[in-house]
Amino acid sequence: MQPATNLKQKKLNIALVGYGKMGKAIEEIAVQRGHTIVLKIDINTMDQFTKENLRQCDVAIEFTSPHSAVENIITCLHAGVPVVSGSTGWLQRWSEVKEVCDQQHGALLYASNYSVGVNIFFEVNKRLAQLMNPHTEYEVTMTEIHHTEKKDAPSGTAITLAEQILENIGRKKEWVNEQTIAPAELAIISKRIDPAPGTHIVKYSSAVDDIEIIHTAHNRKGFATGAVLAAEFLQDKKGIFSMKDVLGF
């Protein structure tokens, strides 16, 4: 599959559902790439979040919070507008959102993290876990560090990394968001420290050495750029997609 970065894109009319720090970062990248932001929805402009206004848009990019994401996504799908969602902490309702997308013949692209670098990191994490699986002398742990405004813990990115490890390390059966000595549990330690945009560490430790892989975001630009690439990719498509589709992995 050809990556979105190599595709000739039409100029999009974009709805930003969520206009906080991430929404503003997405706006900056989208405008640089020649797109137009025609709708900006936040807590003060919810009266503008209507089907009529959404239908003026080619795509919606949704970055809100766990308690509002599902309703926001469903509103966009009912309006017939493709949705790029980066909100985390709501995947317990994934089947509900998928059903609406299917019923509406809509398009949805969800990722726990839109950074190109993080999505490469995901692939490295999977491969490392496969290589480490036979080596039971190594204990694997995870740490994730975010700013204090981050509402969910562990982060969606950390959960994605943990699930990849569980799929590939046979002795690990579940992740827990605390220190643990249980052999079948994978510990994720969450720290909230300003102004950290996001750091994720996967560490394999043995009596003789340690192996670590680390991704550290310096700012929100990488996340914002990936979200705009995803919006460009989603044009004229139906179905459910991920950043693997966007990047051609």
mmCIF file of C-alpha atoms in Angstrom, residues 94-242:
data_model
loop_
_atom_site.group_PDB
_atom_site.id
_atom_site.type_symbol
_atom_site.label_atom_id
_atom_site.label_comp_id
_atom_site.label_asym_id
_atom_site.label_seq_id
_atom_site.Cartn_x
_atom_site.Cartn_y
_atom_site.Cartn_z
ATOM 1 C CA TRP A 94 -15.232 0.128 20.425
ATOM 2 C CA SER A 95 -17.854 -2.406 19.285
ATOM 3 C CA GLU A 96 -20.575 0.241 19.591
ATOM 4 C CA VAL A 97 -18.648 2.727 17.467
ATOM 5 C CA LYS A 98 -17.727 0.065 14.905
ATOM 6 C CA GLU A 99 -21.402 -0.918 14.579
ATOM 7 C CA VAL A 100 -22.427 2.686 13.893
ATOM 8 C CA CYS A 101 -19.626 3.079 11.343
ATOM 9 C CA ASP A 102 -20.757 -0.080 9.555
ATOM 10 C CA GLN A 103 -24.438 0.929 9.645
ATOM 11 C CA GLN A 104 -23.692 4.381 8.255
ATOM 12 C CA HIS A 105 -21.228 3.052 5.649
ATOM 13 C CA GLY A 106 -18.829 5.539 7.171
ATOM 14 C CA ALA A 107 -15.102 5.890 7.582
ATOM 15 C CA LEU A 108 -13.170 5.901 10.844
ATOM 16 C CA LEU A 109 -9.458 5.994 11.495
ATOM 17 C CA TYR A 110 -8.419 5.467 15.096
ATOM 18 C CA ALA A 111 -4.930 5.446 16.568
ATOM 19 C CA SER A 112 -3.715 5.636 20.135
ATOM 20 C CA ASN A 113 -0.868 7.753 18.769
ATOM 21 C CA TYR A 114 -0.548 9.486 15.372
ATOM 22 C CA SER A 115 3.178 10.186 15.509
ATOM 23 C CA VAL A 116 5.041 8.565 12.623
ATOM 24 C CA GLY A 117 7.920 7.893 15.011
ATOM 25 C CA VAL A 118 5.672 6.177 17.552
ATOM 26 C CA ASN A 119 4.150 3.965 14.885
ATOM 27 C CA ILE A 120 7.634 2.885 13.831
ATOM 28 C CA PHE A 121 8.335 2.339 17.548
ATOM 29 C CA PHE A 122 5.292 0.031 17.687
ATOM 30 C CA GLU A 123 6.828 -2.138 14.964
ATOM 31 C CA VAL A 124 10.182 -2.231 16.789
ATOM 32 C CA ASN A 125 8.391 -3.164 20.029
ATOM 33 C CA LYS A 126 6.629 -6.106 18.410
ATOM 34 C CA ARG A 127 9.814 -7.422 16.849
ATOM 35 C CA LEU A 128 11.806 -7.065 20.068
ATOM 36 C CA ALA A 129 9.108 -8.925 22.014
ATOM 37 C CA GLN A 130 9.244 -11.762 19.496
ATOM 38 C CA LEU A 131 13.020 -11.978 19.886
ATOM 39 C CA MET A 132 12.836 -11.882 23.704
ATOM 40 C CA ASN A 133 10.059 -14.438 24.090
ATOM 41 C CA PRO A 134 12.348 -17.494 24.487
ATOM 42 C CA HIS A 135 14.650 -15.706 26.923
ATOM 43 C CA THR A 136 12.833 -16.180 30.212
ATOM 44 C CA GLU A 137 15.728 -14.771 32.223
ATOM 45 C CA TYR A 138 14.626 -11.274 31.145
ATOM 46 C CA GLU A 139 11.827 -9.449 32.975
ATOM 47 C CA VAL A 140 9.951 -6.851 30.924
ATOM 48 C CA THR A 141 8.509 -3.646 32.381
ATOM 49 C CA MET A 142 7.144 -0.400 30.955
ATOM 50 C CA THR A 143 7.160 3.247 31.978
ATOM 51 C CA GLU A 144 5.165 6.096 30.440
ATOM 52 C CA ILE A 145 5.584 9.787 31.273
ATOM 53 C CA HIS A 146 3.113 12.526 30.297
ATOM 54 C CA HIS A 147 2.116 16.046 31.284
ATOM 55 C CA THR A 148 -0.253 16.526 34.224
ATOM 56 C CA GLU A 149 -3.215 17.384 31.956
ATOM 57 C CA LYS A 150 -3.226 13.829 30.596
ATOM 58 C CA LYS A 151 -6.545 12.448 31.848
ATOM 59 C CA ASP A 152 -6.090 8.700 31.351
ATOM 60 C CA ALA A 153 -3.467 6.362 32.772
ATOM 61 C CA PRO A 154 -1.859 4.368 31.407
ATOM 62 C CA SER A 155 -1.744 6.220 28.113
ATOM 63 C CA GLY A 156 -3.358 4.745 25.035
ATOM 64 C CA THR A 157 0.100 4.415 23.520
ATOM 65 C CA ALA A 158 1.312 2.467 26.545
ATOM 66 C CA ILE A 159 -1.672 0.139 26.316
ATOM 67 C CA THR A 160 -0.928 -0.495 22.630
ATOM 68 C CA LEU A 161 2.698 -1.300 23.493
ATOM 69 C CA ALA A 162 1.602 -3.554 26.361
ATOM 70 C CA GLU A 163 -0.869 -5.459 24.216
ATOM 71 C CA GLN A 164 1.841 -6.050 21.618
ATOM 72 C CA ILE A 165 4.085 -7.471 24.337
ATOM 73 C CA LEU A 166 1.292 -9.715 25.658
ATOM 74 C CA GLU A 167 0.726 -11.045 22.142
ATOM 75 C CA ASN A 168 4.389 -11.962 21.750
ATOM 76 C CA ILE A 169 5.689 -12.825 25.239
ATOM 77 C CA GLY A 170 3.935 -16.067 26.138
ATOM 78 C CA ARG A 171 4.589 -15.880 29.882
ATOM 79 C CA LYS A 172 2.831 -12.500 30.218
ATOM 80 C CA LYS A 173 -0.973 -12.707 30.483
ATOM 81 C CA GLU A 174 -2.133 -9.210 31.488
ATOM 82 C CA TRP A 175 -0.849 -5.709 32.166
ATOM 83 C CA VAL A 176 -1.334 -3.818 35.425
ATOM 84 C CA ASN A 177 -0.850 -0.116 36.089
ATOM 85 C CA GLU A 178 1.462 -0.587 39.080
ATOM 86 C CA GLN A 179 4.611 -2.330 40.208
ATOM 87 C CA THR A 180 4.193 -6.101 40.353
ATOM 88 C CA ILE A 181 6.241 -9.203 41.063
ATOM 89 C CA ALA A 182 3.643 -11.598 39.638
ATOM 90 C CA PRO A 183 5.357 -13.474 36.779
ATOM 91 C CA ALA A 184 2.308 -13.329 34.495
ATOM 92 C CA GLU A 185 1.746 -9.587 34.921
ATOM 93 C CA LEU A 186 3.330 -6.783 32.894
ATOM 94 C CA ALA A 187 3.897 -3.648 34.969
ATOM 95 C CA ILE A 188 3.153 -0.248 33.437
ATOM 96 C CA ILE A 189 4.345 2.642 35.593
ATOM 97 C CA SER A 190 2.592 5.932 34.805
ATOM 98 C CA LYS A 191 4.169 9.260 35.730
ATOM 99 C CA ARG A 192 2.656 12.724 35.256
ATOM 100 C CA ILE A 193 5.333 15.405 35.047
ATOM 101 C CA ASP A 194 5.089 18.779 33.290
ATOM 102 C CA PRO A 195 5.824 19.689 30.588
ATOM 103 C CA ALA A 196 6.498 16.196 29.139
ATOM 104 C CA PRO A 197 4.556 15.635 25.863
ATOM 105 C CA GLY A 198 5.142 11.882 26.096
ATOM 106 C CA THR A 199 7.873 9.331 26.777
ATOM 107 C CA HIS A 200 7.465 5.551 26.553
ATOM 108 C CA ILE A 201 10.086 3.096 27.776
ATOM 109 C CA VAL A 202 10.098 -0.679 27.351
ATOM 110 C CA LYS A 203 12.820 -2.370 29.395
ATOM 111 C CA TYR A 204 14.005 -5.975 29.486
ATOM 112 C CA SER A 205 16.208 -6.684 32.538
ATOM 113 C CA SER A 206 18.308 -9.682 33.474
ATOM 114 C CA ALA A 207 21.092 -10.358 35.965
ATOM 115 C CA VAL A 208 23.692 -9.687 33.291
ATOM 116 C CA ASP A 209 22.305 -6.803 31.215
ATOM 117 C CA ASP A 210 19.370 -4.584 30.282
ATOM 118 C CA ILE A 211 17.811 -3.842 26.900
ATOM 119 C CA GLU A 212 15.719 -0.679 26.539
ATOM 120 C CA ILE A 213 13.812 0.944 23.719
ATOM 121 C CA ILE A 214 12.607 4.509 24.277
ATOM 122 C CA HIS A 215 10.467 6.967 22.355
ATOM 123 C CA THR A 216 10.462 10.571 23.555
ATOM 124 C CA ALA A 217 8.244 13.214 21.964
ATOM 125 C CA HIS A 218 9.735 16.724 22.013
ATOM 126 C CA ASN A 219 6.441 18.498 21.226
ATOM 127 C CA ARG A 220 2.983 17.924 19.762
ATOM 128 C CA LYS A 221 4.032 18.516 16.158
ATOM 129 C CA GLY A 222 4.633 14.832 15.413
ATOM 130 C CA PHE A 223 1.174 13.863 16.686
ATOM 131 C CA ALA A 224 -0.467 16.714 14.784
ATOM 132 C CA THR A 225 1.306 15.927 11.516
ATOM 133 C CA GLY A 226 0.265 12.280 11.720
ATOM 134 C CA ALA A 227 -3.357 13.232 12.367
ATOM 135 C CA VAL A 228 -3.415 15.440 9.268
ATOM 136 C CA LEU A 229 -1.798 12.666 7.202
ATOM 137 C CA ALA A 230 -4.544 10.360 8.456
ATOM 138 C CA ALA A 231 -7.229 12.864 7.412
ATOM 139 C CA GLU A 232 -5.694 13.086 3.947
ATOM 140 C CA PHE A 233 -5.578 9.291 3.711
ATOM 141 C CA LEU A 234 -9.237 8.907 4.706
ATOM 142 C CA GLN A 235 -10.693 10.892 1.822
ATOM 143 C CA ASP A 236 -13.034 8.853 -0.406
ATOM 144 C CA LYS A 237 -12.699 5.736 1.770
ATOM 145 C CA LYS A 238 -15.206 3.606 3.656
ATOM 146 C CA GLY A 239 -14.454 1.335 6.578
ATOM 147 C CA ILE A 240 -12.182 1.285 9.595
ATOM 148 C CA PHE A 241 -8.484 2.025 9.318
ATOM 149 C CA SER A 242 -5.358 2.533 11.415
#
